[in-house]
Amino acid sequence: MAAATYAMSLDPSVSEEAAKDVEVAIAEGSNRDRLEEKAQRIRDGVEEGDDGSASASTTLIGYSQDHYTDEAASYQLIYSLPSDNGLTTKVAVQADVVWEDGDWKLDPASGTELMTSDQYQGQSYVEWGPKS
């Protein structure tokens, strides 16, 4: 749940509200510091950011667990999104979380990216959402 929630709601470059959540939701370290700095540059207009439209048009359809321990977990989140040709496409987003200060926190992919994504390759996943 933490991985899915952070994947969609935690973009500190977009708003001050999300920026305040960085310390609560992202694991402590140099990557978090660099993400905070990048977000501030975007909010200050020094660096161009994403307009958020891509995230707003995605739908989480499933997930698979790559690994899980009491201290860390890794998930592939599968999203459906509209493509340029009017059809839909699927992407797989890698979301890693660590247990820190009594809660799951996102472990950023790097100091410039919260998570990495790639085109969905057909791997099996657990469906997200209510069953029909």
mmCIF file of N, CA and C in Angstrom:
data_model
loop_
_atom_site.group_PDB
_atom_site.id
_atom_site.type_symbol
_atom_site.label_atom_id
_atom_site.label_comp_id
_atom_site.label_asym_id
_atom_site.label_seq_id
_atom_site.Cartn_x
_atom_site.Cartn_y
_atom_site.Cartn_z
ATOM 1 N N MET A 1 0.826 -1.186 0.000
ATOM 2 C CA MET A 1 0.000 0.000 0.000
ATOM 3 C C MET A 1 0.874 1.256 0.000
ATOM 4 N N ALA A 2 1.937 1.231 0.783
ATOM 5 C CA ALA A 2 2.827 2.398 0.822
ATOM 6 C C ALA A 2 3.438 2.658 -0.546
ATOM 7 N N ALA A 3 3.909 1.616 -1.204
ATOM 8 C CA ALA A 3 4.526 1.788 -2.527
ATOM 9 C C ALA A 3 3.535 2.392 -3.513
ATOM 10 N N ALA A 4 2.313 1.890 -3.523
ATOM 11 C CA ALA A 4 1.299 2.397 -4.452
ATOM 12 C C ALA A 4 0.914 3.828 -4.137
ATOM 13 N N THR A 5 0.761 4.150 -2.875
ATOM 14 C CA THR A 5 0.384 5.503 -2.469
ATOM 15 C C THR A 5 1.481 6.499 -2.819
ATOM 16 N N TYR A 6 2.713 6.179 -2.473
ATOM 17 C CA TYR A 6 3.813 7.094 -2.750
ATOM 18 C C TYR A 6 4.024 7.279 -4.241
ATOM 19 N N ALA A 7 3.796 6.221 -5.004
ATOM 20 C CA ALA A 7 4.011 6.308 -6.445
ATOM 21 C C ALA A 7 3.153 7.388 -7.086
ATOM 22 N N MET A 8 1.952 7.599 -6.578
ATOM 23 C CA MET A 8 1.038 8.554 -7.189
ATOM 24 C C MET A 8 0.969 9.904 -6.491
ATOM 25 N N SER A 9 1.282 9.955 -5.216
ATOM 26 C CA SER A 9 1.006 11.198 -4.499
ATOM 27 C C SER A 9 2.232 11.968 -4.057
ATOM 28 N N LEU A 10 3.393 11.432 -4.247
ATOM 29 C CA LEU A 10 4.574 12.062 -3.670
ATOM 30 C C LEU A 10 5.474 12.648 -4.740
ATOM 31 N N ASP A 11 5.108 13.794 -5.258
ATOM 32 C CA ASP A 11 5.958 14.509 -6.197
ATOM 33 C C ASP A 11 6.206 15.890 -5.614
ATOM 34 N N PRO A 12 7.309 16.039 -4.873
ATOM 35 C CA PRO A 12 7.559 17.309 -4.187
ATOM 36 C C PRO A 12 7.804 18.484 -5.103
ATOM 37 N N SER A 13 7.994 18.239 -6.397
ATOM 38 C CA SER A 13 8.214 19.346 -7.316
ATOM 39 C C SER A 13 6.912 20.044 -7.678
ATOM 40 N N VAL A 14 5.789 19.390 -7.462
ATOM 41 C CA VAL A 14 4.503 19.920 -7.887
ATOM 42 C C VAL A 14 3.916 20.897 -6.880
ATOM 43 N N SER A 15 3.949 20.563 -5.602
ATOM 44 C CA SER A 15 3.286 21.421 -4.631
ATOM 45 C C SER A 15 4.039 21.475 -3.312
ATOM 46 N N GLU A 16 3.762 22.519 -2.559
ATOM 47 C CA GLU A 16 4.343 22.654 -1.224
ATOM 48 C C GLU A 16 3.834 21.548 -0.299
ATOM 49 N N GLU A 17 2.565 21.127 -0.487
ATOM 50 C CA GLU A 17 2.003 20.078 0.364
ATOM 51 C C GLU A 17 2.788 18.785 0.200
ATOM 52 N N ALA A 18 3.058 18.403 -1.059
ATOM 53 C CA ALA A 18 3.840 17.193 -1.309
ATOM 54 C C ALA A 18 5.265 17.372 -0.797
ATOM 55 N N ALA A 19 5.807 18.569 -0.943
ATOM 56 C CA ALA A 19 7.163 18.825 -0.469
ATOM 57 C C ALA A 19 7.275 18.595 1.030
ATOM 58 N N LYS A 20 6.238 18.945 1.776
ATOM 59 C CA LYS A 20 6.261 18.747 3.228
ATOM 60 C C LYS A 20 6.246 17.266 3.588
ATOM 61 N N ASP A 21 5.718 16.438 2.701
ATOM 62 C CA ASP A 21 5.635 15.001 2.952
ATOM 63 C C ASP A 21 6.941 14.271 2.692
ATOM 64 N N VAL A 22 7.898 14.914 2.062
ATOM 65 C CA VAL A 22 9.142 14.258 1.692
ATOM 66 C C VAL A 22 9.829 13.643 2.907
ATOM 67 N N GLU A 23 9.985 14.396 3.980
ATOM 68 C CA GLU A 23 10.678 13.872 5.147
ATOM 69 C C GLU A 23 9.910 12.748 5.815
ATOM 70 N N VAL A 24 8.603 12.755 5.696
ATOM 71 C CA VAL A 24 7.775 11.723 6.299
ATOM 72 C C VAL A 24 7.766 10.464 5.449
ATOM 73 N N ALA A 25 7.782 10.599 4.124
ATOM 74 C CA ALA A 25 7.526 9.471 3.235
ATOM 75 C C ALA A 25 8.734 8.930 2.487
ATOM 76 N N ILE A 26 9.834 9.668 2.432
ATOM 77 C CA ILE A 26 11.018 9.206 1.706
ATOM 78 C C ILE A 26 12.120 8.891 2.704
ATOM 79 N N ALA A 27 12.801 7.762 2.469
ATOM 80 C CA ALA A 27 13.870 7.320 3.356
ATOM 81 C C ALA A 27 14.968 8.367 3.459
ATOM 82 N N GLU A 28 15.492 8.510 4.639
ATOM 83 C CA GLU A 28 16.555 9.475 4.915
ATOM 84 C C GLU A 28 17.797 9.138 4.102
ATOM 85 N N GLY A 29 18.503 10.184 3.657
ATOM 86 C CA GLY A 29 19.749 9.968 2.948
ATOM 87 C C GLY A 29 19.993 10.998 1.868
ATOM 88 N N SER A 30 21.100 10.804 1.158
ATOM 89 C CA SER A 30 21.516 11.784 0.153
ATOM 90 C C SER A 30 20.534 11.849 -1.015
ATOM 91 N N ASN A 31 19.899 10.731 -1.377
ATOM 92 C CA ASN A 31 18.917 10.786 -2.467
ATOM 93 C C ASN A 31 17.737 11.672 -2.095
ATOM 94 N N ARG A 32 17.254 11.565 -0.862
ATOM 95 C CA ARG A 32 16.142 12.416 -0.420
ATOM 96 C C ARG A 32 16.570 13.878 -0.444
ATOM 97 N N ASP A 33 17.774 14.152 0.012
ATOM 98 C CA ASP A 33 18.265 15.533 0.012
ATOM 99 C C ASP A 33 18.309 16.099 -1.405
ATOM 100 N N ARG A 34 18.807 15.304 -2.346
ATOM 101 C CA ARG A 34 18.905 15.776 -3.737
ATOM 102 C C ARG A 34 17.518 15.949 -4.351
ATOM 103 N N LEU A 35 16.580 15.048 -4.017
ATOM 104 C CA LEU A 35 15.209 15.197 -4.508
ATOM 105 C C LEU A 35 14.569 16.470 -3.968
ATOM 106 N N GLU A 36 14.810 16.778 -2.690
ATOM 107 C CA GLU A 36 14.273 18.011 -2.102
ATOM 108 C C GLU A 36 14.843 19.232 -2.805
ATOM 109 N N GLU A 37 16.153 19.206 -3.087
ATOM 110 C CA GLU A 37 16.796 20.331 -3.770
ATOM 111 C C GLU A 37 16.233 20.509 -5.184
ATOM 112 N N LYS A 38 16.080 19.392 -5.911
ATOM 113 C CA LYS A 38 15.526 19.456 -7.263
ATOM 114 C C LYS A 38 14.107 20.017 -7.220
ATOM 115 N N ALA A 39 13.308 19.550 -6.285
ATOM 116 C CA ALA A 39 11.925 20.009 -6.158
ATOM 117 C C ALA A 39 11.876 21.512 -5.891
ATOM 118 N N GLN A 40 12.767 21.989 -5.046
ATOM 119 C CA GLN A 40 12.783 23.423 -4.744
ATOM 120 C C GLN A 40 13.152 24.232 -5.982
ATOM 121 N N ARG A 41 14.110 23.730 -6.779
ATOM 122 C CA ARG A 41 14.488 24.432 -8.011
ATOM 123 C C ARG A 41 13.305 24.502 -8.971
ATOM 124 N N ILE A 42 12.522 23.422 -9.047
ATOM 125 C CA ILE A 42 11.347 23.412 -9.923
ATOM 126 C C ILE A 42 10.310 24.406 -9.419
ATOM 127 N N ARG A 43 10.040 24.390 -8.122
ATOM 128 C CA ARG A 43 9.045 25.311 -7.564
ATOM 129 C C ARG A 43 9.493 26.764 -7.699
ATOM 130 N N ASP A 44 10.810 27.006 -7.671
ATOM 131 C CA ASP A 44 11.342 28.367 -7.821
ATOM 132 C C ASP A 44 11.420 28.803 -9.287
ATOM 133 N N GLY A 45 11.140 27.885 -10.218
ATOM 134 C CA GLY A 45 11.186 28.218 -11.637
ATOM 135 C C GLY A 45 12.567 28.168 -12.238
ATOM 136 N N VAL A 46 13.543 27.649 -11.517
ATOM 137 C CA VAL A 46 14.915 27.557 -12.010
ATOM 138 C C VAL A 46 15.078 26.351 -12.925
ATOM 139 N N GLU A 47 14.297 25.319 -12.675
ATOM 140 C CA GLU A 47 14.361 24.081 -13.452
ATOM 141 C C GLU A 47 12.950 23.718 -13.898
ATOM 142 N N GLU A 48 12.837 23.153 -15.103
ATOM 143 C CA GLU A 48 11.518 22.771 -15.605
ATOM 144 C C GLU A 48 11.108 21.433 -15.010
ATOM 145 N N GLY A 49 9.847 21.352 -14.607
ATOM 146 C CA GLY A 49 9.319 20.116 -14.027
ATOM 147 C C GLY A 49 8.263 19.494 -14.899
ATOM 148 N N ASP A 50 7.782 18.368 -14.472
ATOM 149 C CA ASP A 50 6.699 17.656 -15.145
ATOM 150 C C ASP A 50 5.389 18.332 -14.773
ATOM 151 N N ASP A 51 4.473 18.452 -15.728
ATOM 152 C CA ASP A 51 3.205 19.119 -15.430
ATOM 153 C C ASP A 51 2.217 18.231 -14.689
ATOM 154 N N GLY A 52 2.565 16.958 -14.485
ATOM 155 C CA GLY A 52 1.697 16.060 -13.727
ATOM 156 C C GLY A 52 0.604 15.406 -14.539
ATOM 157 N N SER A 53 0.450 15.770 -15.816
ATOM 158 C CA SER A 53 -0.636 15.210 -16.615
ATOM 159 C C SER A 53 -0.460 13.717 -16.859
ATOM 160 N N ALA A 54 0.779 13.254 -17.001
ATOM 161 C CA ALA A 54 1.006 11.827 -17.224
ATOM 162 C C ALA A 54 0.560 11.022 -16.007
ATOM 163 N N SER A 55 0.923 11.473 -14.817
ATOM 164 C CA SER A 55 0.518 10.771 -13.591
ATOM 165 C C SER A 55 -0.989 10.809 -13.411
ATOM 166 N N ALA A 56 -1.600 11.919 -13.748
ATOM 167 C CA ALA A 56 -3.043 12.070 -13.557
ATOM 168 C C ALA A 56 -3.846 11.153 -14.464
ATOM 169 N N SER A 57 -3.273 10.740 -15.580
ATOM 170 C CA SER A 57 -4.022 9.907 -16.518
ATOM 171 C C SER A 57 -3.734 8.415 -16.362
ATOM 172 N N THR A 58 -2.924 8.040 -15.380
ATOM 173 C CA THR A 58 -2.594 6.628 -15.183
ATOM 174 C C THR A 58 -3.553 5.968 -14.203
ATOM 175 N N THR A 59 -3.708 4.655 -14.373
ATOM 176 C CA THR A 59 -4.546 3.864 -13.477
ATOM 177 C C THR A 59 -3.747 2.658 -13.009
ATOM 178 N N LEU A 60 -3.614 2.509 -11.699
ATOM 179 C CA LEU A 60 -2.939 1.342 -11.142
ATOM 180 C C LEU A 60 -3.832 0.131 -11.372
ATOM 181 N N ILE A 61 -3.306 -0.883 -12.061
ATOM 182 C CA ILE A 61 -4.109 -2.065 -12.342
ATOM 183 C C ILE A 61 -3.588 -3.319 -11.642
ATOM 184 N N GLY A 62 -2.357 -3.254 -11.118
ATOM 185 C CA GLY A 62 -1.839 -4.428 -10.427
ATOM 186 C C GLY A 62 -0.438 -4.223 -9.897
ATOM 187 N N TYR A 63 0.068 -5.273 -9.242
ATOM 188 C CA TYR A 63 1.414 -5.220 -8.680
ATOM 189 C C TYR A 63 1.980 -6.627 -8.572
ATOM 190 N N SER A 64 3.289 -6.705 -8.478
ATOM 191 C CA SER A 64 3.962 -7.954 -8.150
ATOM 192 C C SER A 64 5.041 -7.623 -7.129
ATOM 193 N N GLN A 65 5.273 -8.548 -6.245
ATOM 194 C CA GLN A 65 6.269 -8.358 -5.196
ATOM 195 C C GLN A 65 7.565 -9.015 -5.636
ATOM 196 N N ASP A 66 8.625 -8.234 -5.735
ATOM 197 C CA ASP A 66 9.924 -8.790 -6.110
ATOM 198 C C ASP A 66 10.609 -9.432 -4.914
ATOM 199 N N HIS A 67 10.581 -8.730 -3.778
ATOM 200 C CA HIS A 67 11.113 -9.319 -2.543
ATOM 201 C C HIS A 67 10.524 -8.587 -1.352
ATOM 202 N N TYR A 68 10.562 -9.255 -0.202
ATOM 203 C CA TYR A 68 10.028 -8.668 1.024
ATOM 204 C C TYR A 68 10.779 -9.220 2.226
ATOM 205 N N THR A 69 11.225 -8.306 3.102
ATOM 206 C CA THR A 69 11.761 -8.664 4.414
ATOM 207 C C THR A 69 11.139 -7.690 5.403
ATOM 208 N N ASP A 70 11.459 -7.857 6.668
ATOM 209 C CA ASP A 70 10.947 -6.923 7.676
ATOM 210 C C ASP A 70 11.546 -5.526 7.535
ATOM 211 N N GLU A 71 12.652 -5.409 6.811
ATOM 212 C CA GLU A 71 13.333 -4.119 6.675
ATOM 213 C C GLU A 71 13.180 -3.463 5.306
ATOM 214 N N ALA A 72 12.865 -4.243 4.273
ATOM 215 C CA ALA A 72 12.807 -3.679 2.919
ATOM 216 C C ALA A 72 11.906 -4.532 2.037
ATOM 217 N N ALA A 73 11.321 -3.885 1.036
ATOM 218 C CA ALA A 73 10.478 -4.591 0.071
ATOM 219 C C ALA A 73 10.603 -3.909 -1.283
ATOM 220 N N SER A 74 10.368 -4.682 -2.328
ATOM 221 C CA SER A 74 10.465 -4.162 -3.688
ATOM 222 C C SER A 74 9.266 -4.658 -4.485
ATOM 223 N N TYR A 75 8.632 -3.739 -5.212
ATOM 224 C CA TYR A 75 7.424 -4.050 -5.964
ATOM 225 C C TYR A 75 7.504 -3.515 -7.381
ATOM 226 N N GLN A 76 6.824 -4.192 -8.288
ATOM 227 C CA GLN A 76 6.552 -3.671 -9.621
ATOM 228 C C GLN A 76 5.082 -3.253 -9.594
ATOM 229 N N LEU A 77 4.822 -1.991 -9.861
ATOM 230 C CA LEU A 77 3.457 -1.485 -9.935
ATOM 231 C C LEU A 77 3.102 -1.379 -11.411
ATOM 232 N N ILE A 78 1.992 -1.981 -11.798
ATOM 233 C CA ILE A 78 1.598 -2.006 -13.204
ATOM 234 C C ILE A 78 0.498 -0.975 -13.418
ATOM 235 N N TYR A 79 0.742 -0.056 -14.343
ATOM 236 C CA TYR A 79 -0.195 1.027 -14.635
ATOM 237 C C TYR A 79 -0.666 0.948 -16.082
ATOM 238 N N SER A 80 -1.905 1.344 -16.282
ATOM 239 C CA SER A 80 -2.470 1.511 -17.611
ATOM 240 C C SER A 80 -2.550 3.009 -17.870
ATOM 241 N N LEU A 81 -2.167 3.425 -19.078
ATOM 242 C CA LEU A 81 -2.244 4.841 -19.417
ATOM 243 C C LEU A 81 -2.532 5.019 -20.894
ATOM 244 N N PRO A 82 -3.161 6.138 -21.249
ATOM 245 C CA PRO A 82 -3.461 6.378 -22.663
ATOM 246 C C PRO A 82 -2.175 6.591 -23.455
ATOM 247 N N SER A 83 -2.168 6.074 -24.679
ATOM 248 C CA SER A 83 -1.011 6.289 -25.544
ATOM 249 C C SER A 83 -1.357 7.347 -26.594
ATOM 250 N N ASP A 84 -0.369 7.756 -27.341
ATOM 251 C CA ASP A 84 -0.559 8.806 -28.346
ATOM 252 C C ASP A 84 -1.527 8.402 -29.455
ATOM 253 N N ASN A 85 -1.673 7.085 -29.709
ATOM 254 C CA ASN A 85 -2.538 6.627 -30.791
ATOM 255 C C ASN A 85 -3.982 6.396 -30.356
ATOM 256 N N GLY A 86 -4.325 6.797 -29.117
ATOM 257 C CA GLY A 86 -5.687 6.658 -28.631
ATOM 258 C C GLY A 86 -5.969 5.344 -27.929
ATOM 259 N N LEU A 87 -5.044 4.418 -27.960
ATOM 260 C CA LEU A 87 -5.195 3.152 -27.251
ATOM 261 C C LEU A 87 -4.591 3.282 -25.858
ATOM 262 N N THR A 88 -4.556 2.200 -25.122
ATOM 263 C CA THR A 88 -3.898 2.240 -23.821
ATOM 264 C C THR A 88 -2.642 1.393 -23.865
ATOM 265 N N THR A 89 -1.708 1.732 -23.026
ATOM 266 C CA THR A 89 -0.469 0.990 -22.895
ATOM 267 C C THR A 89 -0.242 0.704 -21.423
ATOM 268 N N LYS A 90 0.648 -0.208 -21.120
ATOM 269 C CA LYS A 90 0.960 -0.545 -19.735
ATOM 270 C C LYS A 90 2.426 -0.271 -19.462
ATOM 271 N N VAL A 91 2.687 0.219 -18.264
ATOM 272 C CA VAL A 91 4.058 0.416 -17.805
ATOM 273 C C VAL A 91 4.237 -0.265 -16.458
ATOM 274 N N ALA A 92 5.462 -0.673 -16.195
ATOM 275 C CA ALA A 92 5.820 -1.258 -14.912
ATOM 276 C C ALA A 92 6.734 -0.275 -14.191
ATOM 277 N N VAL A 93 6.362 0.092 -12.983
ATOM 278 C CA VAL A 93 7.128 1.047 -12.185
ATOM 279 C C VAL A 93 7.764 0.302 -11.022
ATOM 280 N N GLN A 94 9.069 0.445 -10.865
ATOM 281 C CA GLN A 94 9.794 -0.181 -9.766
ATOM 282 C C GLN A 94 9.684 0.708 -8.541
ATOM 283 N N ALA A 95 9.108 0.185 -7.464
ATOM 284 C CA ALA A 95 8.969 0.938 -6.214
ATOM 285 C C ALA A 95 9.607 0.142 -5.084
ATOM 286 N N ASP A 96 10.606 0.740 -4.451
ATOM 287 C CA ASP A 96 11.285 0.108 -3.329
ATOM 288 C C ASP A 96 10.957 0.882 -2.061
ATOM 289 N N VAL A 97 10.670 0.157 -0.985
ATOM 290 C CA VAL A 97 10.384 0.777 0.297
ATOM 291 C C VAL A 97 11.270 0.150 1.368
ATOM 292 N N VAL A 98 11.562 0.952 2.402
ATOM 293 C CA VAL A 98 12.344 0.478 3.546
ATOM 294 C C VAL A 98 11.591 0.829 4.830
ATOM 295 N N TRP A 99 11.797 0.009 5.861
ATOM 296 C CA TRP A 99 11.187 0.259 7.161
ATOM 297 C C TRP A 99 12.115 1.199 7.923
ATOM 298 N N GLU A 100 11.593 2.397 8.253
ATOM 299 C CA GLU A 100 12.405 3.415 8.925
ATOM 300 C C GLU A 100 11.531 4.183 9.894
ATOM 301 N N ASP A 101 11.970 4.336 11.116
ATOM 302 C CA ASP A 101 11.251 5.102 12.138
ATOM 303 C C ASP A 101 9.816 4.605 12.321
ATOM 304 N N GLY A 102 9.632 3.280 12.279
ATOM 305 C CA GLY A 102 8.321 2.706 12.537
ATOM 306 C C GLY A 102 7.321 2.806 11.408
ATOM 307 N N ASP A 103 7.788 3.037 10.158
ATOM 308 C CA ASP A 103 6.867 3.147 9.027
ATOM 309 C C ASP A 103 7.604 2.783 7.740
ATOM 310 N N TRP A 104 6.848 2.405 6.709
ATOM 311 C CA TRP A 104 7.430 2.171 5.396
ATOM 312 C C TRP A 104 7.667 3.505 4.708
ATOM 313 N N LYS A 105 8.867 3.648 4.126
ATOM 314 C CA LYS A 105 9.213 4.867 3.395
ATOM 315 C C LYS A 105 9.778 4.490 2.038
ATOM 316 N N LEU A 106 9.505 5.331 1.067
ATOM 317 C CA LEU A 106 9.996 5.100 -0.277
ATOM 318 C C LEU A 106 11.513 5.254 -0.306
ATOM 319 N N ASP A 107 12.175 4.297 -0.914
ATOM 320 C CA ASP A 107 13.624 4.356 -1.107
ATOM 321 C C ASP A 107 13.845 4.805 -2.543
ATOM 322 N N PRO A 108 14.211 6.065 -2.758
ATOM 323 C CA PRO A 108 14.297 6.608 -4.122
ATOM 324 C C PRO A 108 15.270 5.838 -4.997
ATOM 325 N N ALA A 109 14.956 5.806 -6.290
ATOM 326 C CA ALA A 109 15.832 5.156 -7.257
ATOM 327 C C ALA A 109 17.158 5.904 -7.360
ATOM 328 N N SER A 110 17.100 7.243 -7.245
ATOM 329 C CA SER A 110 18.303 8.067 -7.310
ATOM 330 C C SER A 110 17.968 9.444 -6.760
ATOM 331 N N GLY A 111 18.923 10.333 -6.816
ATOM 332 C CA GLY A 111 18.703 11.683 -6.342
ATOM 333 C C GLY A 111 17.883 12.539 -7.284
ATOM 334 N N THR A 112 17.507 11.985 -8.434
ATOM 335 C CA THR A 112 16.679 12.752 -9.368
ATOM 336 C C THR A 112 15.368 12.041 -9.690
ATOM 337 N N GLU A 113 15.224 10.791 -9.311
ATOM 338 C CA GLU A 113 14.027 10.015 -9.621
ATOM 339 C C GLU A 113 13.532 9.267 -8.389
ATOM 340 N N LEU A 114 12.214 9.366 -8.138
ATOM 341 C CA LEU A 114 11.639 8.581 -7.046
ATOM 342 C C LEU A 114 11.631 7.105 -7.406
ATOM 343 N N MET A 115 11.213 6.803 -8.638
ATOM 344 C CA MET A 115 11.096 5.424 -9.100
ATOM 345 C C MET A 115 11.481 5.348 -10.564
ATOM 346 N N THR A 116 11.778 4.139 -11.024
ATOM 347 C CA THR A 116 12.059 3.941 -12.437
ATOM 348 C C THR A 116 10.878 3.225 -13.079
ATOM 349 N N SER A 117 10.730 3.404 -14.382
ATOM 350 C CA SER A 117 9.634 2.727 -15.086
ATOM 351 C C SER A 117 10.133 2.219 -16.428
ATOM 352 N N ASP A 118 9.392 1.236 -16.928
ATOM 353 C CA ASP A 118 9.716 0.652 -18.217
ATOM 354 C C ASP A 118 8.421 0.121 -18.815
ATOM 355 N N GLN A 119 8.441 -0.167 -20.096
ATOM 356 C CA GLN A 119 7.260 -0.733 -20.731
ATOM 357 C C GLN A 119 6.978 -2.097 -20.103
ATOM 358 N N TYR A 120 5.708 -2.365 -19.838
ATOM 359 C CA TYR A 120 5.276 -3.639 -19.267
ATOM 360 C C TYR A 120 5.634 -4.764 -20.234
ATOM 361 N N GLN A 121 6.229 -5.836 -19.704
ATOM 362 C CA GLN A 121 6.711 -6.938 -20.534
ATOM 363 C C GLN A 121 5.873 -8.211 -20.423
ATOM 364 N N GLY A 122 4.672 -8.132 -19.837
ATOM 365 C CA GLY A 122 3.789 -9.291 -19.793
ATOM 366 C C GLY A 122 3.930 -10.168 -18.560
ATOM 367 N N GLN A 123 4.716 -9.745 -17.585
ATOM 368 C CA GLN A 123 4.876 -10.546 -16.380
ATOM 369 C C GLN A 123 3.552 -10.618 -15.613
ATOM 370 N N SER A 124 3.352 -11.685 -14.873
ATOM 371 C CA SER A 124 2.104 -11.833 -14.121
ATOM 372 C C SER A 124 2.080 -10.855 -12.953
ATOM 373 N N TYR A 125 0.860 -10.464 -12.548
ATOM 374 C CA TYR A 125 0.704 -9.538 -11.434
ATOM 375 C C TYR A 125 -0.622 -9.790 -10.733
ATOM 376 N N VAL A 126 -0.712 -9.309 -9.506
ATOM 377 C CA VAL A 126 -1.941 -9.371 -8.722
ATOM 378 C C VAL A 126 -2.777 -8.167 -9.121
ATOM 379 N N GLU A 127 -4.045 -8.395 -9.464
ATOM 380 C CA GLU A 127 -4.902 -7.284 -9.861
ATOM 381 C C GLU A 127 -5.170 -6.365 -8.678
ATOM 382 N N TRP A 128 -5.189 -5.071 -8.941
ATOM 383 C CA TRP A 128 -5.435 -4.047 -7.940
ATOM 384 C C TRP A 128 -6.895 -3.617 -8.038
ATOM 385 N N GLY A 129 -7.538 -3.443 -6.908
ATOM 386 C CA GLY A 129 -8.901 -2.914 -6.917
ATOM 387 C C GLY A 129 -9.935 -3.985 -6.654
ATOM 388 N N PRO A 130 -11.184 -3.568 -6.654
ATOM 389 C CA PRO A 130 -12.276 -4.515 -6.351
ATOM 390 C C PRO A 130 -12.449 -5.553 -7.452
ATOM 391 N N LYS A 131 -12.837 -6.729 -7.054
ATOM 392 C CA LYS A 131 -13.117 -7.791 -8.012
ATOM 393 C C LYS A 131 -14.543 -7.614 -8.533
ATOM 394 N N SER A 132 -14.749 -7.843 -9.824
ATOM 395 C CA SER A 132 -16.091 -7.673 -10.379
ATOM 396 C C SER A 132 -16.927 -8.923 -10.227
#
